Amino acid sequence: MTSKPIRTIVVGGTGYTGAELVRLILGHPSLELVSIVGNSTAGQNVSDVLPSLRGIVDGAVEPFEPDAIAKRADAVFCALPHSASAEAVTALRQRGTIVLDLSADFRFADLAVYESWYGKHPVPERVPEAVYGLVELHREELRNADLIAVPGCYPTASTLALAPLLKNALVRLDGIVVDAKSGVSGAGRGVSSTTHFPETAEGVRAYKAGVHRHGPEIEQELSRVAGLPVRITFVPHLLPMTRGILATCYAQASGPDVSAAACVEAARALYAGSPSVHVLDVGQHPDTLWVRGSNRVHLGYTQDPNSGTLIAMSAIDNLVKGASGQAIQCLNVRFGLDEAEGLKAPAQWP
């Protein structure tokens, strides 16, 4: 345990995930927010860029100056787009700073996989240093990690639902389908023709079916759990709501005796003691409403009596457990704090 506040800086602190990090840091008893760093917003008053902080955080959004950041922070959260994040992270790691990166730049162990989806990596030599920040599966590795790659939102929801089934060989490795639906905040704060209100308020659509960048990230983590290559069909959808992800995953049972009850038992065993993951009883269905604004995960398992298909369901808040809350959870583990510190608030309901 640390006796004095852990000094933190949020780089890219004026986007949705950055602002959520700021909110969580301000409510964390062991963290101190030193500054908010931005790019296009540098020099502007924090309260003008993030009106929710008016009267709470004073001063201006600061520019990215790695020397100054390294001197003032014990840990830095980096919430920048890929590629730009890699360069900022490298500058901070060269100065010995502990970094929690929310981009995809350090999530892939196989550099070739990253480059096939994101393009040439700016600092490939830094990749082996990173630890994937899904605490429930990599808790021990995270205790000594100085570069933490915070997972994507869809991979978090999908991996947590399917990992217990693959770890216990309850399902076949082929034919896994992940049908996931997300609120619009997952697209970021920038306005586009497909994410502003008139385009999303009255419809539901699939997008990037089979070609979404989170697909290979899910496959990486599921393959690690299974110990064998796992390939999935991943179809994301956009929902007319701000927050939340519901992942519904379909898999074929590995044998005639495999049941939903066995899936629940396996999940409860794998996540025993987790302050974030709650496994529902057989037949109960997760709802994004029950986790909204929290770092909680609700998992549910059932089985189609006609086909025998096992259905694994996961609900998370994409900005909290799917991004910023998960980053805080990783920091808690890294600094020897209670894993749930600063993350114990229940969902924002109704």
Coordinates of C-alpha atoms in Angstrom, one line a residue:
M1 CA 0.0 0.0 0.0
T2 CA 1.1 3.5 -0.7
S3 CA 0.9 6.2 2.1
K4 CA 0.6 9.3 -0.1
P5 CA -1.7 9.9 -3.1
I6 CA -0.6 8.5 -6.4
R7 CA 0.0 11.5 -8.8
T8 CA -1.8 10.9 -12.1
I9 CA -2.0 12.8 -15.4
V10 CA -4.5 12.1 -18.2
V11 CA -3.1 12.6 -21.7
G12 CA -6.0 13.0 -24.1
G13 CA -8.2 14.0 -21.2
T14 CA -10.9 15.8 -23.1
G15 CA -12.4 12.9 -25.1
Y16 CA -15.0 10.6 -23.7
T17 CA -12.6 8.1 -22.2
G18 CA -10.3 10.8 -21.0
A19 CA -13.1 12.7 -19.3
E20 CA -14.3 9.5 -17.7
L21 CA -10.8 8.9 -16.3
V22 CA -10.8 12.3 -14.8
R23 CA -14.2 11.7 -13.2
L24 CA -13.0 8.4 -11.7
I25 CA -9.7 9.8 -10.5
L26 CA -11.4 12.7 -8.7
G27 CA -13.5 10.1 -6.8
H28 CA -10.6 7.8 -6.0
P29 CA -9.3 8.1 -2.4
S30 CA -5.7 7.2 -3.3
L31 CA -5.3 9.2 -6.5
E32 CA -4.4 12.8 -7.2
L33 CA -5.2 14.4 -10.5
V34 CA -2.2 16.6 -11.4
S35 CA -3.3 17.8 -14.8
I36 CA -5.3 17.2 -18.0
V37 CA -3.2 17.1 -21.2
G38 CA -4.7 17.7 -24.6
N39 CA -3.7 18.4 -28.2
S40 CA -6.1 20.6 -30.1
T41 CA -7.6 21.8 -26.8
A42 CA -4.3 22.8 -25.1
G43 CA -4.4 26.2 -23.6
Q44 CA -8.2 26.3 -23.2
N45 CA -9.8 26.4 -19.8
V46 CA -10.7 22.9 -18.6
S47 CA -14.2 24.0 -17.6
D48 CA -14.8 25.3 -21.2
V49 CA -13.8 22.0 -22.8
L50 CA -15.4 19.8 -20.1
P51 CA -18.2 21.8 -18.6
S52 CA -19.0 19.0 -16.1
L53 CA -15.8 20.0 -14.3
R54 CA -16.7 23.6 -13.8
G55 CA -16.0 24.6 -10.2
I56 CA -14.1 21.3 -9.7
V57 CA -11.0 21.5 -11.8
D58 CA -9.4 24.8 -12.5
G59 CA -6.8 25.9 -14.9
A60 CA -6.0 25.1 -18.6
V61 CA -5.6 22.0 -20.6
E62 CA -1.9 21.5 -20.8
P63 CA 0.2 20.6 -23.9
F64 CA 2.0 17.3 -24.1
E65 CA 5.5 17.9 -22.7
P66 CA 7.0 14.5 -21.7
D67 CA 9.7 15.9 -19.4
A68 CA 7.3 17.9 -17.4
I69 CA 4.8 15.1 -17.2
A70 CA 7.4 12.5 -16.1
K71 CA 8.6 14.8 -13.3
R72 CA 5.0 15.4 -11.9
A73 CA 3.3 12.0 -12.3
D74 CA 3.7 8.6 -10.8
A75 CA 1.4 7.1 -13.5
V76 CA 0.0 8.5 -16.7
F77 CA -3.1 7.4 -18.5
C78 CA -2.8 7.9 -22.3
A79 CA -6.2 8.2 -24.1
L80 CA -5.0 9.1 -27.6
P81 CA -5.8 7.5 -31.0
H82 CA -3.6 4.6 -32.1
S83 CA -0.1 5.5 -33.6
A84 CA -0.2 8.9 -31.9
S85 CA -0.5 7.1 -28.6
A86 CA 2.5 4.8 -29.3
E87 CA 4.7 7.8 -29.8
A88 CA 3.5 9.5 -26.6
V89 CA 3.8 6.3 -24.6
T90 CA 7.3 5.8 -25.8
A91 CA 8.4 9.3 -24.8
L92 CA 7.0 8.7 -21.3
R93 CA 8.5 5.2 -20.9
Q94 CA 11.9 6.5 -22.0
R95 CA 11.6 8.7 -18.9
G96 CA 10.7 5.8 -16.6
T97 CA 7.0 6.7 -16.2
I98 CA 4.4 4.0 -15.6
V99 CA 1.9 4.3 -18.4
L100 CA -1.6 2.9 -18.9
D101 CA -2.4 3.1 -22.6
L102 CA -6.1 3.0 -23.8
S103 CA -5.3 2.8 -27.5
A104 CA -4.7 -0.5 -29.4
D105 CA -1.0 0.2 -29.9
F106 CA 0.3 -2.2 -27.4
R107 CA -2.5 -4.8 -27.1
F108 CA -1.2 -7.3 -29.6
A109 CA 1.6 -9.7 -28.8
D110 CA 2.0 -10.5 -32.5
L111 CA 3.2 -7.3 -34.3
A112 CA 2.1 -8.7 -37.7
V113 CA -1.5 -8.9 -36.5
Y114 CA -1.4 -5.3 -35.3
E115 CA 0.1 -4.1 -38.6
S116 CA -2.4 -6.0 -40.7
W117 CA -5.3 -4.1 -39.0
Y118 CA -3.7 -0.7 -37.9
G119 CA -0.8 -0.2 -40.2
K120 CA 2.9 0.1 -39.5
H121 CA 3.7 0.3 -35.8
P122 CA 5.7 3.5 -34.9
V123 CA 7.7 1.8 -32.1
P124 CA 7.7 -2.0 -32.6
E125 CA 10.6 -2.5 -30.1
R126 CA 8.3 -1.3 -27.3
V127 CA 5.5 -3.9 -27.9
P128 CA 7.0 -6.8 -25.9
E129 CA 7.1 -4.7 -22.8
A130 CA 3.3 -4.3 -22.5
V131 CA 1.0 -6.4 -20.4
Y132 CA -2.6 -6.8 -21.6
G133 CA -4.8 -5.2 -19.0
L134 CA -7.8 -7.5 -18.6
V135 CA -7.3 -7.9 -14.9
E136 CA -9.5 -11.0 -14.5
L137 CA -7.1 -12.9 -16.7
H138 CA -3.8 -11.2 -16.2
R139 CA -3.9 -10.1 -12.6
E140 CA -0.5 -11.5 -11.6
E141 CA 1.4 -10.1 -14.6
L142 CA -0.1 -6.6 -14.0
R143 CA 1.4 -6.4 -10.5
N144 CA 4.8 -5.5 -11.9
A145 CA 3.9 -4.0 -15.3
D146 CA 5.1 -0.5 -16.2
L147 CA 3.3 -0.4 -19.6
I148 CA -0.3 -1.6 -19.5
A149 CA -2.3 -2.0 -22.6
V150 CA -5.9 -1.4 -21.5
P151 CA -8.2 -3.7 -23.6
G152 CA -10.9 -2.6 -26.0
C153 CA -14.5 -2.5 -25.0
Y154 CA -15.9 -5.2 -27.2
P155 CA -12.9 -7.6 -26.3
T156 CA -13.6 -7.0 -22.6
A157 CA -17.2 -8.0 -22.8
S158 CA -16.8 -10.9 -25.3
T159 CA -13.6 -12.4 -23.7
L160 CA -15.0 -12.4 -20.2
A161 CA -18.2 -14.2 -21.4
L162 CA -16.3 -16.9 -23.4
A163 CA -13.1 -17.4 -21.4
P164 CA -14.6 -19.7 -18.7
L165 CA -16.1 -22.0 -21.5
L166 CA -12.8 -22.2 -23.4
K167 CA -10.7 -22.6 -20.3
N168 CA -12.8 -25.6 -19.3
A169 CA -13.2 -27.1 -22.8
L170 CA -17.0 -26.7 -22.6
V171 CA -17.3 -25.5 -26.2
R172 CA -15.8 -26.3 -29.5
L173 CA -13.2 -24.0 -30.9
D174 CA -14.8 -23.5 -34.2
G175 CA -18.1 -21.8 -35.1
I176 CA -18.0 -19.2 -32.3
V177 CA -20.1 -16.1 -33.1
V178 CA -20.0 -12.9 -31.2
D179 CA -22.9 -10.6 -31.8
A180 CA -22.2 -7.4 -29.9
K181 CA -24.1 -4.1 -29.6
S182 CA -22.7 -0.8 -28.3
G183 CA -23.9 2.7 -27.4
V184 CA -22.7 5.6 -29.6
S185 CA -20.1 6.9 -27.1
G186 CA -17.9 4.0 -28.3
A187 CA -17.3 6.0 -31.5
G188 CA -15.7 8.8 -29.5
R189 CA -16.5 12.5 -29.1
G190 CA -15.9 13.5 -32.7
V191 CA -19.0 14.0 -34.9
S192 CA -19.5 11.9 -37.9
S193 CA -22.4 11.3 -40.3
T194 CA -23.1 7.9 -38.8
T195 CA -22.9 8.8 -35.2
H196 CA -24.7 12.1 -34.7
F197 CA -28.2 12.1 -33.2
P198 CA -30.4 12.0 -36.3
E199 CA -28.5 9.0 -37.7
T200 CA -28.7 6.9 -34.5
A201 CA -31.8 7.9 -32.5
E202 CA -34.3 5.7 -34.4
G203 CA -32.4 2.8 -35.8
V204 CA -30.1 -0.2 -35.1
R205 CA -27.4 -1.2 -37.6
A206 CA -24.6 -3.6 -37.9
Y207 CA -21.3 -2.1 -39.0
K208 CA -17.8 -3.5 -40.0
A209 CA -19.3 -7.0 -39.9
G210 CA -16.4 -9.4 -39.9
V211 CA -13.8 -6.7 -40.4
H212 CA -13.9 -4.8 -37.1
R213 CA -10.4 -4.3 -35.5
H214 CA -11.6 -5.7 -32.2
G215 CA -12.1 -9.1 -33.8
P216 CA -8.4 -10.2 -33.8
E217 CA -8.0 -8.8 -30.3
I218 CA -10.8 -11.1 -29.0
E219 CA -9.2 -14.0 -30.9
Q220 CA -5.9 -13.3 -29.3
E221 CA -7.2 -13.5 -25.7
L222 CA -9.5 -16.4 -26.4
S223 CA -6.6 -18.3 -27.9
R224 CA -4.5 -17.6 -24.9
V225 CA -7.2 -19.0 -22.6
A226 CA -7.8 -22.1 -24.8
G227 CA -4.2 -22.8 -25.5
L228 CA -5.1 -23.3 -29.2
P229 CA -6.0 -21.0 -32.0
V230 CA -9.5 -19.7 -31.8
R231 CA -11.3 -17.9 -34.7
I232 CA -14.6 -16.1 -34.3
T233 CA -17.2 -14.4 -36.4
F234 CA -17.6 -10.9 -34.9
V235 CA -20.5 -8.6 -35.8
P236 CA -20.8 -5.3 -33.9
H237 CA -24.0 -3.2 -33.9
L238 CA -24.7 0.5 -33.0
L239 CA -27.5 1.1 -30.6
P240 CA -29.5 4.4 -30.1
M241 CA -28.1 4.9 -26.6
T242 CA -25.1 6.6 -25.1
R243 CA -23.5 3.9 -23.0
G244 CA -23.3 0.2 -22.7
I245 CA -22.3 -3.0 -24.5
L246 CA -24.2 -6.2 -24.7
A247 CA -22.3 -9.1 -26.2
T248 CA -24.2 -12.2 -27.0
C249 CA -21.9 -15.1 -27.9
Y250 CA -22.9 -18.4 -29.5
A251 CA -20.8 -21.6 -29.2
Q252 CA -21.4 -25.3 -29.8
A253 CA -21.1 -27.5 -26.7
S254 CA -18.1 -29.8 -26.8
G255 CA -20.2 -32.8 -25.7
P256 CA -23.8 -33.9 -25.0
D257 CA -23.4 -33.5 -21.2
V258 CA -22.3 -29.8 -21.3
S259 CA -25.1 -27.5 -19.9
A260 CA -25.7 -23.9 -19.1
A261 CA -25.3 -24.8 -15.4
A262 CA -21.8 -26.1 -16.1
C263 CA -21.0 -22.7 -17.8
V264 CA -22.2 -20.8 -14.8
E265 CA -20.1 -23.0 -12.5
A266 CA -17.0 -22.5 -14.6
A267 CA -17.5 -18.7 -14.8
R268 CA -18.0 -18.4 -11.0
A269 CA -14.9 -20.5 -10.4
L270 CA -12.8 -18.4 -12.8
Y271 CA -13.9 -15.1 -11.5
A272 CA -14.1 -16.0 -7.8
G273 CA -13.2 -13.0 -5.7
S274 CA -13.5 -10.5 -8.6
P275 CA -15.0 -7.3 -7.4
S276 CA -16.2 -6.5 -10.9
V277 CA -17.6 -9.7 -12.4
H278 CA -21.0 -11.0 -11.3
V279 CA -22.3 -14.3 -12.8
L280 CA -26.1 -14.6 -13.0
D281 CA -28.1 -17.7 -12.4
V282 CA -28.9 -19.9 -15.3
G283 CA -31.5 -18.3 -17.6
Q284 CA -31.1 -14.8 -16.2
H285 CA -30.2 -12.2 -18.9
P286 CA -27.7 -9.3 -18.4
D287 CA -28.9 -5.8 -19.1
T288 CA -26.7 -2.8 -19.9
L289 CA -29.0 -0.7 -17.6
W290 CA -27.9 -2.6 -14.5
V291 CA -24.2 -1.8 -15.1
R292 CA -24.4 1.7 -16.5
G293 CA -21.8 4.0 -15.1
S294 CA -20.1 1.3 -13.1
N295 CA -17.1 -1.0 -13.5
R296 CA -19.4 -4.0 -13.1
V297 CA -19.8 -6.9 -15.5
H298 CA -22.9 -9.1 -15.6
L299 CA -22.5 -12.5 -17.2
G300 CA -25.3 -14.8 -18.1
Y301 CA -25.5 -18.3 -19.6
T302 CA -28.3 -20.3 -21.2
Q303 CA -28.7 -23.0 -23.8
D304 CA -31.0 -23.4 -26.8
P305 CA -32.9 -26.6 -26.1
N306 CA -33.5 -27.3 -29.8
S307 CA -29.9 -26.9 -31.2
G308 CA -28.0 -27.3 -28.0
T309 CA -26.1 -24.1 -28.7
L310 CA -24.6 -22.4 -25.6
I311 CA -25.3 -18.7 -25.3
A312 CA -22.9 -16.6 -23.2
M313 CA -24.0 -13.0 -22.5
S314 CA -22.1 -10.1 -21.1
A315 CA -23.2 -6.5 -20.2
I316 CA -20.7 -3.7 -19.5
D317 CA -20.5 0.0 -19.6
N318 CA -18.2 0.6 -22.5
L319 CA -16.7 3.8 -21.0
V320 CA -16.0 2.3 -17.6
K321 CA -15.2 -1.4 -17.5
G322 CA -14.7 -1.1 -21.3
A323 CA -12.1 1.6 -21.0
S324 CA -11.5 4.1 -18.1
G325 CA -12.7 2.0 -15.2
Q326 CA -10.6 -0.9 -16.4
A327 CA -7.6 1.4 -16.5
I328 CA -8.2 2.4 -12.9
Q329 CA -8.6 -1.3 -12.0
C330 CA -5.2 -2.0 -13.6
L331 CA -3.6 0.9 -11.7
N332 CA -5.0 -0.4 -8.4
V333 CA -3.4 -3.8 -9.1
R334 CA -0.1 -2.3 -10.2
F335 CA 0.2 -0.1 -7.1
G336 CA -1.0 -2.7 -4.6
L337 CA -4.3 -1.1 -3.8
D338 CA -7.6 -2.7 -3.3
E339 CA -8.6 -3.8 -6.8
A340 CA -12.0 -2.1 -6.4
E341 CA -10.8 1.1 -4.9
G342 CA -12.5 4.1 -6.5
L343 CA -14.7 1.7 -8.5
K344 CA -17.3 0.6 -5.9
A345 CA -20.2 2.8 -7.0
P346 CA -23.2 0.9 -8.2
A347 CA -24.8 1.5 -11.6
Q348 CA -26.5 4.7 -12.4
W349 CA -30.1 3.5 -12.4
P350 CA -32.6 4.4 -13.7

